[in-house]
Short mmCIF file of C-alpha atoms in Angstrom, two decimals:
data_model
loop_
_atom_site.label_atom_id
_atom_site.label_comp_id
_atom_site.label_asym_id
_atom_site.label_seq_id
_atom_site.Cartn_x
_atom_site.Cartn_y
_atom_site.Cartn_z
CA MET A 14 -0.56 29.27 -36.09
CA THR A 15 0.51 32.01 -38.79
CA LEU A 16 1.40 35.30 -38.77
CA ASP A 17 -0.94 37.45 -41.14
CA VAL A 18 0.87 40.22 -43.31
CA THR A 19 -2.08 42.48 -45.05
CA GLY A 20 -1.92 45.27 -47.12
CA VAL A 21 0.97 47.03 -44.94
CA SER A 22 2.46 50.11 -46.12
CA ARG A 23 5.23 51.88 -43.69
CA TRP A 24 5.88 55.58 -44.66
CA TYR A 25 8.28 58.06 -43.10
CA GLY A 26 7.33 61.31 -44.18
CA ASN A 27 8.16 61.12 -48.99
CA VAL A 28 9.94 57.78 -48.23
CA VAL A 29 7.82 54.59 -48.36
CA ALA A 30 9.83 52.42 -46.61
CA VAL A 31 7.58 49.25 -47.26
CA ASN A 32 4.56 49.23 -50.48
CA ASP A 33 1.54 47.15 -49.29
CA VAL A 34 3.39 43.92 -48.57
CA THR A 35 0.44 41.63 -47.88
CA MET A 36 1.67 37.52 -47.33
CA THR A 37 1.16 34.71 -44.54
CA LEU A 38 3.64 32.63 -43.18
CA GLY A 39 2.60 29.37 -41.69
CA SER A 40 4.83 26.50 -39.96
CA GLY A 41 8.31 25.93 -40.93
CA VAL A 42 12.05 28.35 -42.46
CA THR A 43 11.02 31.50 -44.72
CA GLY A 44 13.84 33.16 -45.90
CA LEU A 45 13.17 37.16 -46.14
CA LEU A 46 15.59 38.03 -48.93
CA GLY A 47 16.19 41.54 -49.96
CA PRO A 48 18.65 43.63 -51.44
CA ASN A 49 19.55 45.88 -48.86
CA GLY A 50 17.57 48.93 -48.16
CA ALA A 51 14.44 47.10 -50.10
CA GLY A 52 12.34 47.66 -46.37
CA LYS A 53 13.23 44.34 -44.30
CA THR A 54 13.75 45.47 -41.08
CA THR A 55 10.80 48.04 -41.39
CA LEU A 56 8.82 44.87 -42.15
CA LEU A 57 10.10 42.68 -39.43
CA HIS A 58 9.84 45.99 -37.00
CA MET A 59 6.31 46.04 -37.97
CA MET A 60 5.73 42.23 -37.44
CA ALA A 61 7.27 42.82 -33.73
CA GLY A 62 5.00 45.09 -32.44
CA PHE A 63 7.71 48.20 -32.74
CA LEU A 64 6.64 49.88 -35.04
CA PRO A 65 3.05 51.15 -35.95
CA PRO A 66 2.14 50.57 -39.78
CA SER A 67 1.21 53.97 -42.34
CA ARG A 68 -1.91 51.14 -43.42
CA GLY A 69 -2.27 47.27 -43.47
CA THR A 70 -2.58 45.39 -40.59
CA LEU A 71 -0.13 42.63 -39.01
CA THR A 72 -1.51 39.57 -36.73
CA VAL A 73 -0.21 36.48 -35.01
CA ASP A 74 -3.28 34.15 -34.58
CA GLY A 75 -5.47 36.71 -35.43
CA GLU A 76 -4.13 39.43 -33.26
CA PRO A 77 -2.64 42.32 -33.78
CA THR A 78 1.29 43.05 -32.97
CA TRP A 79 1.39 46.81 -33.00
CA ARG A 80 0.41 48.28 -28.95
CA ASN A 81 -0.59 45.32 -27.43
CA PRO A 82 2.19 43.44 -25.29
CA ALA A 83 0.11 39.77 -24.60
CA VAL A 84 1.38 39.50 -28.20
CA TYR A 85 4.83 38.86 -27.29
CA ARG A 86 3.99 35.35 -25.39
CA LYS A 87 4.17 33.48 -29.05
CA LEU A 88 6.31 35.73 -30.72
CA GLY A 89 10.22 35.95 -30.54
CA LEU A 90 12.63 38.37 -31.78
CA VAL A 91 16.16 38.62 -32.66
CA SER A 92 17.04 42.22 -33.82
CA GLU A 93 20.20 43.02 -35.74
CA ARG A 94 21.31 45.98 -33.85
CA GLU A 95 23.55 43.53 -31.83
CA SER A 96 22.53 45.20 -28.25
CA VAL A 97 22.71 43.16 -25.28
CA HIS A 98 23.56 43.69 -22.04
CA SER A 99 27.07 42.92 -21.61
CA TYR A 100 28.09 42.90 -18.12
CA LEU A 101 25.52 40.09 -18.05
CA THR A 102 26.22 36.41 -18.36
CA ALA A 103 24.34 34.25 -21.19
CA HIS A 104 22.34 32.26 -18.14
CA GLU A 105 21.84 35.93 -16.30
CA PHE A 106 20.80 37.72 -19.72
CA VAL A 107 18.22 34.65 -20.45
CA LEU A 108 16.71 33.90 -17.12
CA VAL A 109 16.22 37.94 -16.95
CA SER A 110 13.76 37.30 -20.09
CA ALA A 111 12.20 33.99 -19.14
CA LYS A 112 11.73 36.13 -15.48
CA LEU A 113 10.43 38.95 -17.81
CA HIS A 114 7.97 36.39 -19.46
CA GLY A 115 6.73 34.88 -15.91
CA LEU A 116 7.34 32.07 -16.87
CA PRO A 117 6.56 29.38 -13.76
CA ASP A 118 9.86 28.15 -13.93
CA PRO A 119 12.53 30.89 -15.31
CA ALA A 120 15.51 28.62 -14.47
CA ALA A 121 14.45 25.86 -16.21
CA ALA A 122 13.47 27.60 -19.06
CA ALA A 123 16.67 29.19 -19.12
CA THR A 124 19.05 26.07 -18.94
CA ARG A 125 16.63 24.82 -21.47
CA ALA A 126 16.83 27.34 -24.10
CA LEU A 127 21.04 27.72 -23.42
CA SER A 128 21.70 23.73 -24.54
CA LEU A 129 19.00 24.49 -27.50
CA VAL A 130 21.40 26.48 -28.91
CA GLU A 131 24.60 24.68 -27.64
CA MET A 132 26.10 27.66 -25.01
CA ALA A 133 25.46 25.61 -21.69
CA GLU A 134 29.12 25.69 -21.54
CA PHE A 135 29.90 29.16 -21.93
CA GLN A 136 26.81 30.41 -19.77
CA ASP A 137 28.37 31.40 -17.00
CA ARG A 138 30.73 34.20 -19.12
CA ARG A 139 30.50 37.60 -19.02
CA ILE A 140 28.72 38.54 -23.13
CA GLY A 141 31.03 41.06 -23.59
CA THR A 142 33.45 38.53 -23.84
CA TYR A 143 31.44 36.37 -26.53
CA SER A 144 32.13 35.74 -30.17
CA LYS A 145 29.72 37.60 -32.48
CA GLY A 146 28.35 33.52 -33.00
CA MET A 147 28.08 33.09 -29.36
CA ARG A 148 26.53 36.47 -28.93
CA GLN A 149 24.08 35.77 -31.22
CA ARG A 150 23.30 32.57 -30.08
CA ALA A 151 22.95 34.24 -26.63
CA ARG A 152 20.27 36.60 -27.99
CA VAL A 153 18.29 33.71 -29.84
CA ALA A 154 18.42 31.60 -26.80
CA ALA A 155 16.93 34.78 -25.23
CA ALA A 156 14.09 35.53 -28.01
CA LEU A 157 13.39 31.51 -27.33
CA VAL A 158 13.47 30.72 -23.90
CA HIS A 159 9.45 31.07 -23.76
CA GLU A 160 9.09 28.95 -26.89
CA PRO A 161 7.41 31.14 -28.90
CA ASP A 162 5.07 29.67 -31.77
CA VAL A 163 7.03 33.07 -34.32
CA LEU A 164 10.29 33.66 -34.33
CA LEU A 165 11.36 37.11 -35.80
CA LEU A 166 15.52 37.28 -36.86
CA ASP A 167 16.89 40.15 -38.83
CA GLU A 168 19.76 39.52 -40.39
CA PRO A 169 21.05 36.67 -38.22
CA PHE A 170 24.28 35.46 -40.13
CA ASN A 171 25.67 38.85 -40.36
CA GLY A 172 29.16 38.84 -39.95
CA MET A 173 29.15 35.49 -38.90
CA ASP A 174 32.12 32.66 -40.10
CA PRO A 175 30.96 29.67 -42.15
CA ARG A 176 31.20 27.64 -38.65
CA GLN A 177 29.26 29.73 -36.74
CA ARG A 178 26.17 30.00 -39.85
CA MET A 179 26.31 26.56 -40.43
CA HIS A 180 25.26 25.74 -36.58
CA MET A 181 23.15 28.77 -36.62
CA MET A 182 21.16 27.49 -40.08
CA ASP A 183 20.58 23.95 -38.12
CA LEU A 184 19.11 25.54 -35.39
CA LEU A 185 17.07 27.15 -37.50
CA HIS A 186 16.01 24.25 -39.32
CA ARG A 187 15.56 22.31 -36.70
CA LEU A 188 13.01 24.51 -34.75
CA GLY A 189 11.07 24.84 -38.70
CA GLN A 190 10.83 21.19 -38.51
CA ALA A 191 9.60 21.38 -35.00
CA GLY A 192 6.66 23.06 -35.88
CA ARG A 193 7.46 26.94 -35.25
CA THR A 194 6.96 29.62 -37.69
CA ILE A 195 10.54 31.33 -38.43
CA LEU A 196 11.21 34.00 -40.53
CA PHE A 197 14.79 35.59 -40.75
CA SER A 198 15.78 38.24 -43.13
CA SER A 199 19.08 38.23 -45.24
CA HIS A 200 20.23 39.88 -48.58
CA ILE A 201 22.57 37.07 -49.09
CA LEU A 202 20.55 34.26 -51.85
CA GLU A 203 22.91 31.79 -50.76
CA GLU A 204 21.95 32.08 -47.17
CA VAL A 205 18.49 31.14 -48.11
CA GLU A 206 18.99 28.71 -50.76
CA GLN A 207 20.40 26.62 -47.66
CA LEU A 208 17.76 26.89 -45.21
CA SER A 209 14.24 27.62 -46.37
CA GLY A 210 11.92 26.32 -49.22
CA THR A 211 9.85 29.22 -49.21
CA VAL A 212 10.84 32.79 -49.76
CA GLN A 213 9.55 36.26 -49.37
CA VAL A 214 11.91 38.54 -52.24
CA MET A 215 11.16 42.29 -51.25
CA VAL A 216 12.64 44.97 -54.03
CA SER A 217 11.98 48.50 -52.63
CA GLY A 218 9.20 48.31 -50.25
CA ARG A 219 7.38 45.84 -52.11
CA LEU A 220 6.64 41.72 -52.33
CA ALA A 221 8.60 41.11 -55.33
CA ALA A 222 8.51 37.16 -55.82
CA SER A 223 6.72 34.68 -52.96
CA GLY A 224 7.03 31.05 -52.76
CA ASP A 225 8.79 28.14 -53.87
CA PHE A 226 13.07 28.91 -53.64
CA ARG A 227 13.74 26.61 -56.58
CA THR A 228 11.04 28.36 -58.93
CA ILE A 229 12.65 31.81 -58.38
CA ARG A 230 16.07 30.77 -58.03
CA ARG A 231 15.52 29.49 -62.51
CA LEU A 232 13.65 32.61 -62.75
CA MET A 233 17.29 34.27 -61.46
CA THR A 234 19.54 32.17 -63.84
CA ASN A 235 17.69 31.95 -66.62
CA ARG A 236 16.88 35.76 -66.90
CA PRO A 237 18.56 37.76 -69.80
CA HIS A 238 22.27 38.89 -69.16
CA VAL A 239 24.36 42.22 -70.42
CA PHE A 240 27.93 41.46 -71.41
CA ALA A 241 30.47 43.86 -71.87
CA VAL A 242 33.11 42.79 -74.52
CA GLN A 243 36.21 44.01 -75.69
CA SER A 244 38.17 41.73 -78.64
CA THR A 245 40.55 42.04 -81.52
CA ASP A 246 37.68 43.02 -83.90
CA ASP A 247 34.68 43.77 -82.38
CA ARG A 248 32.55 44.12 -85.65
CA ARG A 249 33.55 40.44 -86.71
CA LEU A 250 32.85 39.52 -83.63
CA ALA A 251 29.38 41.02 -83.50
CA VAL A 252 28.49 39.81 -86.67
CA ALA A 253 29.23 35.85 -85.43
CA LEU A 254 27.30 37.03 -81.94
CA MET A 255 24.42 37.18 -83.88
CA HIS A 256 24.34 33.96 -85.61
CA GLN A 257 24.10 32.65 -82.13
CA PRO A 258 20.32 32.04 -80.95
CA SER A 259 21.38 32.57 -77.29
CA VAL A 260 22.52 36.20 -78.31
CA ASN A 261 18.99 38.45 -78.35
CA GLY A 262 20.63 41.89 -79.41
CA VAL A 263 24.01 43.22 -79.83
CA ASP A 264 25.04 46.95 -80.00
CA LEU A 265 28.42 47.46 -81.21
CA GLY A 266 30.10 51.03 -79.44
CA ARG A 267 33.58 52.78 -79.44
CA ASP A 268 34.54 51.22 -75.98
CA GLY A 269 33.37 47.09 -77.56
CA LEU A 270 30.42 45.15 -77.82
CA THR A 271 27.36 45.28 -75.28
CA VAL A 272 25.57 42.17 -75.81
CA ARG A 273 22.24 40.68 -74.95
CA ALA A 274 22.16 36.85 -74.23
CA GLY A 275 19.05 35.02 -73.38
CA ASP A 276 20.53 32.61 -70.68
CA TYR A 277 23.73 32.70 -68.75
CA GLY A 278 25.28 29.56 -69.81
CA SER A 279 24.48 28.94 -73.15
CA PHE A 280 25.77 32.52 -74.02
CA THR A 281 29.43 32.09 -71.75
CA ARG A 282 29.75 28.55 -73.44
CA ALA A 283 29.44 29.80 -76.71
CA LEU A 284 31.43 32.76 -76.64
CA PRO A 285 35.31 31.03 -76.58
CA ARG A 286 34.09 28.25 -79.44
CA ILE A 287 33.05 31.15 -81.57
CA ALA A 288 36.23 33.64 -80.74
CA LEU A 289 38.82 30.05 -81.01
CA LYS A 290 37.03 29.74 -84.97
CA GLU A 291 37.09 32.93 -86.26
CA GLY A 292 40.67 33.64 -85.01
CA ILE A 293 39.13 36.43 -82.82
CA ARG A 294 40.98 36.80 -79.44
CA VAL A 295 38.92 38.47 -76.78
CA ARG A 296 40.27 40.69 -74.33
CA ARG A 297 37.32 41.72 -71.82
CA LEU A 298 34.51 40.01 -70.49
CA LEU A 299 32.11 41.38 -67.94
CA PRO A 300 28.66 40.64 -66.97
CA SER A 301 27.12 43.96 -66.44
CA ASP A 302 24.14 43.62 -64.38
CA GLU A 303 25.32 40.98 -61.67
CA SER A 304 24.64 43.00 -58.82
CA LEU A 305 21.80 41.92 -56.56
CA GLU A 306 20.14 44.88 -57.06
CA SER A 307 19.44 43.83 -60.51
CA VAL A 308 18.35 40.76 -59.80
CA PHE A 309 16.03 41.38 -57.76
CA SER A 310 15.00 44.02 -60.07
CA TYR A 311 14.79 41.27 -63.23
CA LEU A 312 12.26 39.36 -60.76
CA VAL A 313 9.78 42.67 -60.37
CA GLU A 314 9.30 42.63 -63.80
CA ALA A 315 8.90 38.71 -64.24
CA MET B 11 12.81 43.43 -6.32
CA SER B 12 11.01 43.49 -10.08
CA THR B 13 13.45 41.60 -12.66
CA VAL B 14 13.29 45.16 -14.71
CA ALA B 15 14.10 47.18 -11.63
CA TRP B 16 16.79 44.90 -10.78
CA ILE B 17 18.50 44.51 -14.33
CA THR B 18 17.68 48.86 -14.17
CA THR B 19 20.12 48.74 -11.26
CA ARG B 20 22.82 46.52 -12.74
CA GLY B 21 22.75 48.40 -15.75
CA LEU B 22 23.30 52.17 -13.72
CA LEU B 23 25.38 51.46 -11.58
CA GLY B 24 27.40 49.00 -14.17
CA ARG B 25 27.65 52.46 -16.47
CA ARG B 26 30.75 54.45 -15.73
CA ARG B 27 28.35 57.55 -15.98
CA PHE B 28 27.78 56.65 -12.67
CA LEU B 29 30.79 57.88 -11.35
CA LEU B 30 29.13 61.23 -11.79
CA LEU B 31 26.93 61.04 -9.32
CA LEU B 32 30.03 60.93 -7.18
CA PRO B 33 31.56 65.30 -7.05
CA LEU B 34 28.80 67.18 -6.77
CA PRO B 35 27.99 65.25 -2.99
CA ILE B 36 31.41 65.38 -2.11
CA LEU B 37 31.96 69.39 -3.26
CA MET B 38 28.79 70.15 -1.65
CA ILE B 39 29.85 69.05 1.99
CA GLY B 40 33.06 70.61 1.57
CA VAL B 41 32.24 73.69 0.23
CA ALA B 42 30.28 73.39 3.75
CA LEU B 43 33.08 72.22 6.12
CA ILE B 44 35.16 74.76 5.23
CA PRO B 45 33.16 78.23 6.49
CA ARG B 46 31.73 75.59 9.70
CA PHE B 47 35.34 75.19 10.83
CA GLU B 48 36.18 78.96 9.95
CA GLY B 49 33.63 79.67 12.54
CA VAL B 50 31.27 81.88 10.16
CA SER B 51 27.84 82.60 11.18
CA PRO B 52 26.02 79.68 9.32
CA GLN B 53 23.13 82.48 8.60
CA GLN B 54 25.86 83.52 6.07
CA TRP B 55 27.07 80.92 4.22
CA ALA B 56 23.74 77.90 4.85
CA GLN B 57 21.60 79.86 2.58
CA PRO B 58 24.16 80.03 -0.63
CA VAL B 59 25.14 76.28 0.12
CA LEU B 60 21.89 74.79 0.59
CA VAL B 61 19.66 76.62 -2.22
CA ALA B 62 22.85 76.94 -5.09
CA MET B 63 24.59 74.23 -4.00
CA GLY B 64 21.77 71.68 -3.19
CA PHE B 65 18.21 72.69 -4.57
CA ILE B 66 19.54 74.68 -7.34
CA THR B 67 22.62 72.13 -8.88
CA LEU B 68 23.06 69.55 -6.99
CA LEU B 69 19.44 67.91 -7.04
CA PRO B 70 18.36 68.80 -10.49
CA ILE B 71 22.01 67.91 -12.09
CA VAL B 72 21.83 64.04 -10.15
CA SER B 73 18.04 63.27 -11.16
CA LEU B 74 19.10 63.87 -15.12
CA ILE B 75 21.68 61.87 -14.98
CA VAL B 76 20.01 59.14 -13.06
CA GLY B 77 16.89 59.58 -14.56
CA THR B 78 17.77 59.94 -18.10
CA GLY B 79 19.94 56.77 -17.36
CA VAL B 80 17.28 54.35 -16.49
CA LEU B 81 15.47 54.49 -19.91
CA GLY B 82 17.50 56.68 -21.88
CA ALA B 83 20.29 54.89 -22.07
CA GLU B 84 18.56 51.39 -22.94
CA ILE B 85 16.97 53.20 -25.88
CA ASP B 86 20.36 54.60 -27.09
CA ASP B 87 21.83 51.10 -27.18
CA GLY B 88 18.90 49.44 -28.12
CA THR B 89 18.73 47.55 -25.17
CA ILE B 90 15.31 48.57 -24.67
CA THR B 91 14.06 45.84 -27.06
CA HIS B 92 14.83 42.74 -24.93
CA ILE B 93 12.47 44.55 -21.83
CA LEU B 94 10.05 45.65 -24.71
CA SER B 95 9.42 42.26 -26.30
CA LYS B 96 8.01 40.71 -23.19
CA PRO B 97 4.37 40.06 -22.35
CA LEU B 98 4.78 43.60 -19.86
CA ALA B 99 1.99 46.15 -19.39
CA ARG B 100 4.17 49.31 -20.44
CA TRP B 101 3.49 49.95 -16.90
CA LYS B 102 5.27 47.58 -15.01
CA ILE B 103 8.21 49.09 -17.30
CA VAL B 104 7.74 52.62 -16.23
CA VAL B 105 7.11 52.55 -12.40
CA PRO B 106 10.35 50.31 -11.28
CA LYS B 107 12.60 51.75 -13.62
CA LEU B 108 10.79 55.34 -12.15
CA LEU B 109 11.31 53.83 -8.65
CA VAL B 110 14.54 52.88 -8.99
CA ALA B 111 15.67 56.29 -10.51
CA ILE B 112 14.15 57.98 -7.53
CA GLY B 113 16.07 55.53 -4.80
CA VAL B 114 19.19 55.98 -6.52
CA THR B 115 18.41 60.07 -6.36
CA ALA B 116 17.06 60.41 -3.49
CA ALA B 117 19.65 58.53 -2.11
CA SER B 118 22.53 60.18 -3.50
CA ALA B 119 21.12 63.72 -2.18
CA ALA B 120 20.03 62.73 0.83
CA VAL B 121 23.79 62.37 2.70
CA PRO B 122 24.54 65.70 1.49
CA PHE B 123 21.82 67.62 2.07
CA TYR B 124 21.89 65.71 5.84
CA ILE B 125 25.25 66.57 7.00
CA VAL B 126 25.12 70.36 5.97
CA GLY B 127 21.98 70.33 7.30
CA VAL B 128 23.60 69.10 10.39
CA LEU B 129 26.96 71.75 10.22
CA ALA B 130 24.65 74.51 9.56
CA SER B 131 22.06 74.00 12.03
CA GLY B 132 20.96 70.75 13.47
CA PRO B 133 19.04 67.02 12.70
CA ARG B 134 16.10 69.11 12.47
CA LEU B 135 17.15 71.21 9.63
CA GLY B 136 18.61 67.76 8.05
CA VAL B 137 15.69 65.50 8.00
CA GLY B 138 13.81 68.98 6.67
CA LEU B 139 16.15 68.99 4.14
CA ILE B 140 16.00 64.76 3.48
CA VAL B 141 12.18 65.17 2.68
CA GLY B 142 12.76 68.54 0.93
CA SER B 143 15.42 66.77 -1.51
CA THR B 144 12.84 63.90 -1.94
CA VAL B 145 10.43 65.61 -3.12
CA GLY B 146 12.55 67.58 -5.71
CA ALA B 147 13.81 63.83 -6.58
CA VAL B 148 10.45 62.06 -6.86
CA LEU B 149 9.58 65.06 -9.38
CA TYR B 150 13.19 65.60 -11.33
CA SER B 151 13.28 61.44 -11.91
CA THR B 152 10.00 61.85 -13.09
CA ILE B 153 10.06 64.31 -15.20
CA PHE B 154 13.46 63.23 -16.72
CA VAL B 155 12.32 59.47 -17.20
CA ALA B 156 9.43 61.33 -19.07
CA LEU B 157 11.70 63.46 -21.63
CA SER B 158 13.76 60.07 -22.53
CA LEU B 159 10.60 58.74 -24.33
CA ILE B 160 9.49 62.00 -25.82
CA SER B 161 12.84 63.46 -26.78
CA ARG B 162 15.62 61.55 -28.24
CA ARG B 163 18.03 63.93 -26.41
CA PRO B 164 16.38 63.96 -23.27
CA VAL B 165 19.79 65.37 -21.70
CA LEU B 166 20.20 68.34 -23.77
CA LEU B 167 16.54 69.20 -23.81
CA GLY B 168 16.34 68.74 -19.37
CA LEU B 169 19.71 70.80 -19.22
CA VAL B 170 17.94 73.29 -20.89
CA TYR B 171 15.15 73.08 -18.05
CA VAL B 172 17.46 73.19 -15.39
CA ILE B 173 19.41 75.85 -16.62
CA ILE B 174 17.83 78.70 -18.30
CA TRP B 175 14.05 77.71 -16.52
CA GLU B 176 14.84 76.70 -13.48
CA GLY B 177 17.90 78.07 -13.36
CA LEU B 178 17.79 81.99 -14.56
CA LEU B 179 13.89 82.66 -14.95
CA SER B 180 12.80 81.67 -11.96
CA ASN B 181 15.01 83.62 -9.45
CA LEU B 182 14.02 86.74 -12.45
CA VAL B 183 10.56 86.37 -13.40
CA SER B 184 8.34 86.07 -10.31
CA GLY B 185 5.68 84.35 -12.29
CA THR B 186 7.65 81.14 -13.64
CA ARG B 187 8.04 80.79 -9.43
CA VAL B 188 4.38 78.60 -9.54
CA LEU B 189 6.51 75.66 -12.02
CA SER B 190 9.46 75.13 -10.73
CA VAL B 191 10.21 71.60 -8.92
CA GLN B 192 13.12 73.66 -7.45
CA GLN B 193 10.92 75.81 -5.41
CA TYR B 194 8.42 73.17 -4.65
CA ALA B 195 11.25 71.21 -3.14
CA LEU B 196 12.35 74.26 -0.79
CA THR B 197 9.25 74.90 0.23
CA ILE B 198 8.94 71.47 1.04
CA ALA B 199 11.90 71.41 3.05
CA ASP B 200 11.28 74.71 4.45
CA LYS B 201 8.12 73.83 5.56
CA ALA B 202 9.68 70.00 7.37
CA SER B 203 12.46 71.79 8.97
CA ALA B 204 10.99 75.25 10.06
CA SER B 205 13.93 76.55 9.71
CA ASP B 206 14.54 80.27 9.21
CA LEU B 207 17.90 79.48 7.33
CA LEU B 208 15.22 78.44 4.12
CA SER B 209 12.43 80.44 2.91
CA GLY B 210 10.32 79.20 -0.41
CA ASN B 211 9.06 81.88 -2.49
CA VAL B 212 5.60 79.64 -3.03
CA SER B 213 3.16 79.27 -0.36
CA PHE B 214 2.56 75.76 0.79
CA PRO B 215 -0.49 74.46 -0.13
CA VAL B 216 0.92 75.10 -4.11
CA ALA B 217 3.81 73.19 -3.48
CA VAL B 218 1.99 70.20 -2.25
CA VAL B 219 -0.15 69.81 -4.93
CA MET B 220 1.76 70.51 -7.83
CA SER B 221 4.45 68.07 -6.63
CA ILE B 222 1.29 65.59 -7.34
CA VAL B 223 0.45 67.06 -10.30
CA VAL B 224 3.10 66.93 -11.86
CA THR B 225 3.80 63.44 -10.70
CA VAL B 226 1.44 62.30 -12.39
CA GLY B 227 0.64 64.24 -15.00
CA PHE B 228 4.70 63.26 -16.18
CA LEU B 229 4.56 59.65 -14.73
CA ALA B 230 1.26 59.47 -16.93
CA LEU B 231 2.92 60.58 -19.71
CA ALA B 232 5.38 58.34 -20.10
CA ILE B 233 3.71 55.18 -19.82
CA ARG B 234 1.69 56.64 -22.45
CA LYS B 235 4.70 57.47 -25.18
CA LEU B 236 6.35 53.93 -23.65
CA SER B 237 2.96 52.10 -25.01
CA SER B 238 3.36 53.71 -28.42
CA PHE B 239 7.40 53.20 -28.34
CA SER B 240 8.30 53.15 -32.02
CA VAL B 241 12.20 51.56 -32.64
CA THR B 242 13.53 53.73 -35.05
CA GLY B 243 17.52 53.83 -36.52
CA GLU B 244 18.75 52.33 -39.46
CA THR B 245 16.09 50.83 -41.82
CA SER B 246 17.62 48.13 -44.25
#
């Protein structure tokens, strides 16, 4: 069971949301990582058949997802927008899903899905009374009720507390190990790190990196960093820093130094030692490109 | 009852806007009761109450509230994705929802129309009005369900149609009457009740043929629109 995305682009007028993305997803958990606005939701919507691609094809097991309701027999989706029929109980909600799927025994399927997400004991309460994490689990149960081979989740951990997050991660992990194809999106590196070995990184509509998480993580930590430094004697500090192999360059400005370091670890360890030796007091040390965006854009260049 | 119809009915009756359906029928009955018990001749009050309050106001407004509620409200709050992500042919979603809309609208209209008809003339007029208002409910509901798939602002568009086209133009410009749901419903009610209190402005065959054309046309449009429905909204 594979989900194939081939040369997919999607634009809205002049704005390109997804730009020529190609990927193949197999069984197991894959993280779709990228900053907000990278096009993750647009891509997920296209995968789920909720949006036609402007160009390219998306297929589940060779079948297109757009204008093909039959594909939902194999596909489940948990969207980011938290829209549920809050006047239903979780059991009713999941049961409706089971019935709409035309399952032979909808009641049994609903019970099974609810116990899979460990919601059985709350299933007769109205969804409107649930916490965010419980609501999310009810939605996952509804998306899983027909045991789809492919499950897509858009930012499933948003707004969850750490306990709920762990719970959900554990669930996705089990589903992945059972051989299902799970794709979840996230803009938080650590979530992806804990959950999946494989990642697809999207930055401004493009697929920036794809593959094993550890390799990508290494690329991310070993990238050059830029720091803003202010001290009692900037000029002397600049000279001393230039002797360091971990420093690639120093700019001397009116507001202090801009230091380009080869890697994060050795520079941050070396700086206090140098300052101490030279008798210079460091007033300020700011990593200036720590935003996720810059981490991701570095990956695009790498 | 299909699952789609069940959840649609729950959604419709569970929302507060459902209460909006109550005032108009009550008002219409109330307005008819006053002249009736004052002993005023029905010739003087039946026409304005039935046409101006019933066919021009109550029927389209109730249809608008219900018709945009069965699908438009779900599109608005995003719950539509739950139904769309099921292996269902799209007509199996549109048709049950439309039937619920027609049923609720027709029922909300039938009661006041029947009561006023009986007060004005008798059961024959009452039954004729039920027939006419049900035809109107079918037509308006189909149009408004389709509108909620065509536009993101179906209520606004529907109001413009009801007020400008039906309310103003078809009374001022005679040519637009041939394209007026209100006129079809009125003509069919007139024919069914054989009452001199009602007078339709289009011929009976035109009303019947146009009713079928409009219903089938807008139903087909709605199914087509839902088949290629794109979920929009914040893209991140």
